[in-house]
């Protein structure tokens, strides 16, 4: 069932007038008749509305910094922020040196009331000394939580002093939770600092392989990156660093040597992709390693960029071999999935990325959205010059990056770059809306109330959710596929990941569990109406009575 403007209005009419006006701008129905459909995004959630968003600290420490394994990530603040960001994202890592993987640790200054009153700088300095002594990490990050900003601890000063004292790369991130409207602000803060203080600090001057790449915005959730790396290595790519899944300080500091940067999650890391292009002349390619068409196209586009016949050939061989392996495995799951519908609502880029994989299983996405992505993730980067900046977005300024005099190199001639840009998404992203079906719904920052209402009307067969919102559909008898940390499953990326995903989704459909839950619309009718007696005799006359 498609949603009409009238139905949408009925949902929104339950809000006070001001809230209705606000939320209306965050929802659209895909209309092929319109050239460019505008959606509002990256603005404050209305207080009292139950959002699924996180905070700036979550985006900085939890998302971008957290997966870097050979560093110790200190959380400066009361214990809660450290505890609740401890291991929940399932960004996996392994290391050749067992003494250099610190991801299992939860390291916090555990601020107490007296630290709030008298300041926590000394405690933080002591903690850094202790971390250096006990763990001997390759580098240290310090992430600020809300109270640290409120009491004004100078974490940058503490980091500088500790850097001098220990001769170690120690960076501080003013990513207090309140710094932005969502975790997106934290991504930006982390991107800026990594670029300023870590990337380019290494002394490698030449790429270690013939086709050296970085993978940006891939966090190895449930092992996604390992599956992608397996395929890329078989084709012959050398991966300098993954940012930041299973990534390391040691690799990251030499990220400047890559000949191409791949961008998987545009939302969380497009800032670094852009800055690497400005500083070192390295273009970025938007890829999507989720779904069979996604990964196949991405691999082909990469080979096209390098333009080497042998690489193009090898790419085709690997794709063919991988497809031969997975197609028969997918078949039984496709039979279970065919004809079903899905809501695909995730934090940022995944709300877009998973739609292709659903489609390949025969599942239609009828509603999709992001918790915190920006207009360019919906409408494409061409809207960037038209995006309004407000007080919240100005809070985190763009870093001013200039070409590195010694290391800046054009990786391919300008004319070829212009040609390639017409064929492949080089330093460009067209966003989610473009690929969505006529009549499908796009919702930004979907909340609890709207989730229930849209489910009642569209009755999807599956709901791609997060950890917080999955219980709403489940209580309505709808299976969910948690697409943030995948609950206990994965990898879902790449060829083999697609099989895991198909298996898990098919399992959701096939399990009898949902038959034991009665959805509300079974006992309460969706449409209610009354029959009014005719006030005139007109209708009776019309039918000739
Ligand atoms: Fe990027 Fe992510 Fe996502 Fe994201 Fe996240 Fe995540 Fe996500 Mo949860 S970096 S924007 S801040 S793809 S943690 S691995 S799943 S909301 S859609």
XYZ file of C-alpha atoms and ligand atoms in Angstrom:
562
model
C 0.000 0.000 0.000
C 1.326 3.425 -0.904
C 0.925 6.411 1.348
C -1.040 9.406 0.123
C -0.520 13.000 1.240
C -3.785 12.711 3.135
C -2.579 9.693 5.121
C 0.677 11.453 5.864
C -1.252 14.438 7.098
C -3.317 12.245 9.358
C -0.176 10.918 10.980
C 1.263 14.393 11.425
C -2.014 15.908 12.654
C -1.474 14.255 16.024
C 1.437 16.629 16.582
C 1.071 20.210 17.827
C 1.070 22.616 14.830
C 4.711 23.687 15.246
C 5.967 20.113 15.534
C 3.880 19.110 12.524
C 5.459 21.858 10.413
C 8.886 20.702 11.511
C 8.403 16.969 10.945
C 6.737 17.476 7.583
C 10.021 18.781 6.189
C 11.764 15.546 7.252
C 9.429 13.240 5.329
C 8.864 12.844 1.605
C 7.186 10.473 -0.789
C 9.420 9.668 -3.747
C 7.975 11.313 -6.819
C 9.659 10.674 -10.149
C 7.835 13.690 -11.550
C 10.012 16.016 -9.487
C 13.600 16.787 -10.427
C 15.041 17.298 -7.005
C 13.121 16.473 -3.866
C 14.322 18.327 -0.824
C 14.403 16.906 2.684
C 15.434 18.544 5.915
C 18.184 16.755 7.816
C 20.902 17.300 10.410
C 18.747 19.616 12.509
C 17.781 19.294 16.158
C 15.404 16.578 17.240
C 12.325 18.027 18.912
C 12.548 17.629 22.690
C 10.167 14.951 23.925
C 10.184 13.048 20.642
C 11.712 9.589 21.034
C 14.609 9.612 18.596
C 17.143 6.874 17.907
C 20.059 9.261 17.595
C 23.222 9.217 19.673
C 25.545 11.997 20.807
C 28.730 13.636 19.522
C 30.857 11.564 21.908
C 29.336 8.392 20.423
C 30.230 9.533 16.908
C 33.776 10.487 17.799
C 34.996 7.916 20.302
C 32.498 5.176 19.598
C 32.420 5.278 15.826
C 35.547 6.791 14.313
C 38.296 6.471 16.948
C 37.167 3.399 18.841
C 38.096 0.753 16.225
C 41.772 1.847 16.046
C 43.265 -1.092 17.843
C 46.837 -0.226 18.804
C 45.804 2.948 20.600
C 44.289 3.310 24.035
C 41.143 5.441 23.923
C 40.672 7.240 27.212
C 37.195 8.441 28.041
C 37.484 11.488 30.271
C 34.294 11.670 32.275
C 32.019 9.849 34.686
C 31.992 6.108 34.079
C 28.648 5.762 32.268
C 29.810 7.075 28.876
C 32.771 4.714 28.826
C 30.781 1.747 30.047
C 27.943 2.080 27.549
C 30.310 2.565 24.606
C 32.342 -0.485 25.600
C 32.281 -3.270 22.962
C 28.670 -2.678 21.942
C 29.409 -1.807 18.305
C 31.131 -5.101 17.444
C 33.937 -3.442 15.470
C 36.211 -6.442 15.374
C 39.996 -6.402 15.314
C 42.839 -8.846 15.339
C 46.519 -8.242 15.530
C 49.764 -10.056 14.923
C 51.084 -8.629 18.169
C 48.739 -9.668 20.988
C 50.136 -6.881 23.158
C 48.887 -4.246 20.722
C 45.153 -4.754 20.632
C 43.419 -2.700 23.312
C 39.857 -2.822 22.039
C 38.640 -5.108 24.768
C 39.489 -2.526 27.434
C 37.268 0.173 28.858
C 39.542 2.999 29.936
C 38.003 5.923 31.784
C 39.007 8.595 34.291
C 35.823 7.747 36.198
C 35.254 11.338 37.334
C 33.705 11.781 40.743
C 31.909 14.714 42.294
C 35.146 16.192 43.647
C 36.655 16.128 40.115
C 33.636 17.996 38.813
C 34.033 20.613 41.535
C 37.836 20.965 41.535
C 38.604 19.969 37.931
C 39.711 16.695 36.388
C 42.900 17.699 34.563
C 45.314 16.252 37.133
C 43.423 12.996 37.224
C 43.560 12.807 33.438
C 47.322 13.474 33.402
C 47.848 10.736 35.986
C 45.728 8.367 33.961
C 47.824 8.968 30.831
C 50.996 8.165 32.815
C 49.395 4.975 34.025
C 48.194 3.961 30.544
C 51.683 4.488 29.089
C 53.234 2.450 31.872
C 50.766 -0.436 31.849
C 49.809 -0.796 28.153
C 52.610 0.856 26.168
C 50.232 1.697 23.330
C 51.359 3.140 19.989
C 49.253 6.245 20.612
C 46.518 7.552 22.911
C 43.278 9.437 22.346
C 41.312 11.355 24.968
C 37.622 11.903 24.352
C 35.679 14.450 26.357
C 32.214 13.732 27.714
C 29.607 16.414 28.539
C 30.716 17.386 32.080
C 34.306 17.912 30.937
C 33.189 20.681 28.593
C 30.857 22.129 31.196
C 33.564 22.501 33.847
C 36.135 23.611 31.258
C 38.934 21.050 31.700
C 41.703 21.915 29.220
C 42.130 18.477 27.685
C 44.153 19.878 24.780
C 46.655 21.319 27.242
C 46.880 18.036 29.161
C 47.416 16.136 25.885
C 50.171 18.542 24.774
C 52.038 18.220 28.059
C 51.712 14.429 27.992
C 52.929 14.329 24.385
C 56.100 16.120 25.404
C 56.543 14.043 28.529
C 56.103 10.622 26.898
C 57.178 11.311 23.305
C 53.968 9.645 22.156
C 51.184 10.761 19.814
C 48.469 11.788 22.287
C 45.460 13.590 20.864
C 42.451 15.121 22.581
C 38.942 15.397 21.140
C 36.464 17.998 22.367
C 33.544 15.785 21.447
C 31.292 16.530 24.412
C 27.949 14.848 23.796
C 26.103 18.138 23.425
C 28.433 19.437 20.694
C 26.009 18.768 17.859
C 22.545 17.541 17.024
C 23.657 13.897 16.785
C 26.681 11.616 16.557
C 27.373 13.175 13.174
C 29.096 16.096 14.893
C 31.449 13.639 16.565
C 32.425 12.119 13.206
C 33.444 15.571 12.020
C 35.465 16.318 15.165
C 37.299 12.970 14.862
C 37.932 13.474 11.130
C 39.456 16.907 11.748
C 41.784 15.749 14.503
C 42.924 12.575 12.738
C 43.782 14.654 9.709
C 45.555 17.314 11.726
C 47.545 15.113 14.077
C 47.881 11.571 12.726
C 47.407 11.135 8.973
C 50.617 12.074 7.194
C 52.804 11.765 10.318
C 54.389 8.570 8.994
C 57.517 8.676 6.861
C 56.473 6.339 4.048
C 56.907 8.141 0.746
C 55.910 5.530 -1.827
C 52.880 3.228 -2.003
C 53.797 -0.294 -0.867
C 51.991 -1.976 -3.774
C 51.084 -1.386 -7.391
C 47.448 -0.664 -6.609
C 47.484 0.817 -3.130
C 44.204 1.947 -1.629
C 42.689 3.057 1.665
C 39.184 2.009 2.646
C 37.385 4.858 4.395
C 34.189 4.495 6.395
C 34.404 0.739 6.889
C 34.346 -0.231 10.555
C 34.572 -4.018 10.401
C 31.260 -4.551 12.148
C 30.789 -8.304 12.541
C 33.885 -8.771 10.329
C 32.592 -6.890 7.245
C 35.973 -5.453 6.412
C 37.691 -8.839 6.505
C 35.348 -10.159 3.845
C 35.902 -7.073 1.670
C 39.667 -7.242 2.170
C 39.685 -10.928 1.218
C 38.207 -10.105 -2.191
C 40.329 -7.006 -2.762
C 43.545 -8.832 -1.899
C 42.677 -11.640 -4.293
C 42.302 -9.132 -7.088
C 45.684 -7.678 -6.233
C 45.010 -4.536 -4.209
C 47.276 -3.494 -1.386
C 45.263 -2.016 1.471
C 47.255 0.630 3.287
C 44.688 1.260 6.012
C 41.031 0.717 6.731
C 39.492 3.740 8.438
C 38.969 2.663 10.954
C 37.755 -0.965 11.229
C 40.604 -3.206 12.393
C 42.719 -0.098 11.676
C 45.836 0.978 13.502
C 47.751 4.137 14.294
C 50.800 2.607 12.604
C 48.960 2.207 9.293
C 46.865 5.346 9.564
C 49.825 7.691 9.855
C 50.944 6.570 6.384
C 47.509 6.861 4.748
C 48.918 9.569 2.462
C 50.652 7.021 0.193
C 47.458 5.501 -1.261
C 46.644 6.049 -4.928
C 42.906 5.892 -4.359
C 40.632 6.266 -1.352
C 37.458 4.212 -1.278
C 34.520 5.664 0.638
C 32.080 3.104 2.019
C 30.276 5.169 4.675
C 30.012 8.632 3.187
C 28.411 10.194 6.237
C 31.047 9.458 8.825
C 34.207 10.109 6.851
C 33.619 12.237 3.758
C 35.545 15.031 5.475
C 38.779 13.004 5.509
C 38.178 11.858 1.923
C 37.915 15.473 0.795
C 40.874 16.615 2.846
C 43.080 13.805 1.511
C 42.253 14.932 -2.002
C 43.125 18.548 -1.225
C 46.304 17.752 0.660
C 47.747 14.847 -1.331
C 45.843 14.896 -4.631
C 44.289 11.465 -3.974
C 40.764 11.140 -5.421
C 38.071 9.153 -3.646
C 35.642 6.682 -5.106
C 32.213 6.064 -3.591
C 31.810 2.315 -3.215
C 29.157 0.078 -1.713
C 30.346 -3.351 -0.660
C 26.875 -4.362 0.544
C 24.960 -6.469 -1.952
C 26.117 -8.389 -4.988
C 25.536 -5.625 -7.509
C 27.025 -3.117 -5.079
C 30.293 -4.972 -4.637
C 30.562 -6.043 -8.293
C 30.053 -2.481 -9.531
C 32.454 -1.103 -6.956
C 35.165 -3.567 -8.000
C 34.640 -2.748 -11.674
C 34.801 0.994 -10.983
C 38.040 0.563 -9.067
C 39.601 -1.355 -11.955
C 38.423 1.338 -14.349
C 40.086 4.004 -12.258
C 43.429 2.263 -12.452
C 42.726 1.513 -16.107
C 45.021 -1.516 -16.232
C 43.880 -4.326 -18.554
C 45.306 -7.094 -16.354
C 43.502 -5.665 -13.322
C 40.219 -5.382 -15.221
C 40.585 -8.988 -16.335
C 41.427 -10.218 -12.848
C 38.456 -8.316 -11.410
C 36.086 -10.111 -13.801
C 37.596 -13.497 -12.942
C 37.173 -12.948 -9.211
C 33.585 -11.680 -9.602
C 32.710 -14.710 -11.726
C 34.253 -17.131 -9.266
C 32.581 -15.524 -6.255
C 29.174 -15.509 -7.956
C 29.512 -19.179 -8.834
C 30.164 -19.885 -5.168
C 27.309 -17.864 -3.675
C 24.453 -18.028 -6.198
C 23.454 -21.634 -5.391
C 23.633 -20.829 -1.671
C 21.324 -17.849 -2.099
C 18.651 -19.705 -4.040
C 16.722 -21.311 -1.153
C 16.699 -18.026 0.771
C 15.450 -16.119 -2.258
C 12.413 -18.386 -2.390
C 11.525 -17.455 1.195
C 12.184 -13.734 0.694
C 10.484 -13.185 -2.673
C 7.711 -10.598 -2.709
C 8.331 -9.277 0.792
C 8.660 -5.617 1.831
C 11.096 -3.889 4.172
C 11.702 -0.688 6.089
C 15.367 0.200 5.873
C 16.086 2.692 8.615
C 19.636 2.875 9.948
C 21.879 5.601 11.350
C 23.676 6.883 8.283
C 24.885 5.286 5.087
C 23.456 1.837 5.747
C 19.910 3.094 5.257
C 20.935 3.405 1.613
C 23.477 0.583 1.274
C 21.202 -2.277 2.271
C 18.399 -1.472 -0.155
C 20.278 -3.119 -3.045
C 20.841 -6.326 -1.110
C 17.172 -6.471 -0.140
C 16.248 -6.036 -3.784
C 18.521 -8.888 -4.829
C 16.612 -11.161 -2.447
C 13.279 -10.056 -3.901
C 12.440 -7.692 -1.023
C 11.165 -4.186 -1.808
C 12.146 -1.289 0.415
C 9.007 0.760 1.003
C 10.404 3.163 3.596
C 13.979 4.216 4.270
C 15.830 6.871 6.161
C 18.734 7.893 8.304
C 18.912 8.857 11.953
C 21.467 11.605 11.502
C 22.788 11.828 7.937
C 22.812 15.135 6.067
C 21.006 16.367 2.974
C 23.836 15.236 0.679
C 23.364 11.635 1.849
C 19.745 11.875 0.727
C 19.927 14.179 -2.270
C 23.516 13.854 -3.466
C 26.538 16.077 -3.038
C 25.357 18.582 -5.585
C 23.123 20.089 -2.887
C 26.132 20.934 -0.719
C 26.422 24.558 -1.876
C 22.745 25.063 -1.013
C 22.757 23.525 2.457
C 21.932 26.132 5.094
C 24.456 26.348 7.894
C 22.955 26.987 11.290
C 24.400 27.611 14.730
C 24.699 23.869 15.356
C 26.598 23.034 12.188
C 28.878 26.058 12.608
C 29.859 24.629 15.968
C 32.327 22.318 14.248
C 34.254 24.298 11.666
C 35.788 22.730 8.595
C 39.512 22.317 8.866
C 41.400 24.484 6.431
C 43.637 22.084 4.526
C 46.169 23.085 1.873
C 48.183 20.969 -0.586
C 51.245 19.341 0.981
C 54.144 20.915 -0.882
C 56.295 17.804 -0.810
C 53.731 15.039 -1.105
C 50.960 16.435 -3.252
C 50.793 14.489 -6.480
C 48.076 14.185 -9.085
C 47.382 10.479 -9.253
C 45.848 10.682 -12.710
C 45.890 13.484 -15.290
C 43.148 16.110 -15.006
C 41.584 15.247 -18.395
C 41.331 11.565 -17.513
C 39.859 12.438 -14.142
C 37.188 14.547 -15.882
C 36.409 11.680 -18.238
C 36.229 9.153 -15.409
C 33.934 11.389 -13.377
C 31.324 11.003 -16.096
C 31.447 7.203 -15.765
C 32.101 6.409 -12.106
C 31.315 8.118 -8.771
C 34.737 9.677 -8.397
C 34.803 12.208 -5.552
C 31.031 12.207 -5.759
C 27.985 10.615 -4.133
C 24.478 10.809 -5.519
C 22.665 9.915 -2.317
C 19.803 7.630 -1.412
C 16.714 9.228 -2.935
C 17.887 8.799 -6.516
C 17.789 5.012 -6.220
C 14.449 4.729 -4.476
C 11.243 3.548 -6.023
C 8.322 5.800 -6.957
C 5.914 6.055 -4.019
C 8.415 4.901 -1.381
C 8.765 6.979 1.767
C 11.900 8.701 2.966
C 11.966 9.743 6.622
C 14.726 11.577 8.399
C 15.196 10.936 12.136
C 12.238 8.547 12.281
C 10.827 8.501 15.794
C 8.886 6.051 17.925
C 5.453 7.463 17.155
C 6.014 7.634 13.398
C 7.509 4.126 13.386
C 4.287 2.739 14.825
C 2.119 4.728 12.453
C 4.039 3.789 9.303
C 4.085 0.136 10.331
C 0.333 0.184 10.878
C -0.241 1.516 7.367
C 2.460 -0.225 5.343
C 2.760 -3.461 7.340
C 6.296 -4.277 6.224
C 7.460 -7.886 6.418
C 10.764 -6.888 7.980
C 12.168 -3.816 9.697
C 15.867 -2.954 9.561
C 16.471 -1.298 12.833
C 18.892 -0.336 15.506
C 19.306 -1.621 19.017
C 16.857 0.870 20.479
C 14.066 0.816 17.921
C 13.908 -2.905 17.223
C 11.469 -3.620 20.042
C 8.718 -1.454 18.564
C 8.244 -3.569 15.407
C 8.876 -6.778 17.319
C 6.032 -5.997 19.702
C 3.876 -5.452 16.625
C 4.774 -8.930 15.355
C 7.271 -7.787 12.714
C 10.711 -9.410 12.496
C 13.661 -7.036 12.630
C 17.133 -7.200 11.228
C 19.372 -5.132 13.393
C 21.748 -3.386 10.997
C 24.017 -1.499 13.360
C 26.005 -4.207 15.151
C 24.076 -7.081 13.462
C 23.241 -8.418 16.958
C 25.386 -11.558 17.001
C 25.804 -12.148 13.283
C 27.763 -10.954 10.238
C 29.711 -10.318 8.192
C 27.079 -9.006 5.784
C 29.403 -7.187 3.385
C 30.818 -8.656 0.205
C 29.834 -11.827 -1.589
C 29.896 -14.240 1.320
C 28.327 -11.611 3.558
C 25.306 -11.498 1.251
C 24.702 -15.194 1.970
C 24.858 -14.601 5.735
C 22.402 -11.739 5.380
C 20.010 -13.786 3.231
C 20.156 -16.615 5.751
C 19.398 -14.351 8.706
C 16.578 -12.496 6.971
C 15.010 -15.732 5.713
C 15.267 -17.099 9.242
C 13.329 -14.037 10.449
C 10.533 -14.789 7.992
C 10.483 -18.524 8.609
C 10.500 -18.541 12.392
C 7.078 -19.280 13.892
C 7.773 -16.820 16.757
C 5.896 -13.979 15.106
C 2.705 -15.995 14.897
C 2.458 -15.881 18.668
C 2.232 -12.093 18.682
C -0.967 -10.445 17.625
C -0.359 -7.207 15.743
C -2.637 -4.398 16.958
C -4.461 -4.071 13.641
C -5.800 -7.620 13.917
C -7.930 -6.744 16.925
C -8.458 -3.031 16.253
C -9.735 -2.003 12.816
C -7.540 0.403 10.890
C -10.372 2.347 9.323
C -13.250 3.590 11.342
C -16.322 5.288 9.937
C -20.015 5.872 10.358
C -22.892 5.816 7.893
C -24.713 9.101 7.861
C -28.341 9.177 6.691
C -28.817 11.260 3.571
C -30.099 14.738 4.439
C -31.759 15.309 1.051
C -33.530 12.958 -1.282
C -30.870 13.552 -3.952
C -29.119 10.167 -3.914
C -32.390 8.307 -3.896
C -33.455 10.264 -6.967
C -30.121 9.518 -8.682
C -30.534 5.797 -8.392
C -34.113 6.130 -9.535
C -35.661 4.974 -6.260
Fe 28.544 5.069 8.842
Fe 28.562 3.067 10.322
Fe 26.357 4.177 9.333
Fe 27.797 5.508 11.182
Fe 26.602 4.474 13.355
Fe 27.383 2.035 12.539
Fe 25.247 3.161 11.498
Mo 25.255 2.362 14.000
S 29.674 4.837 10.675
S 26.809 6.225 9.440
S 27.559 6.378 13.198
S 27.784 3.075 8.340
S 27.426 2.896 14.468
S 29.081 1.281 11.402
S 25.570 1.188 12.061
S 24.536 4.334 13.103
S 24.382 3.454 9.447
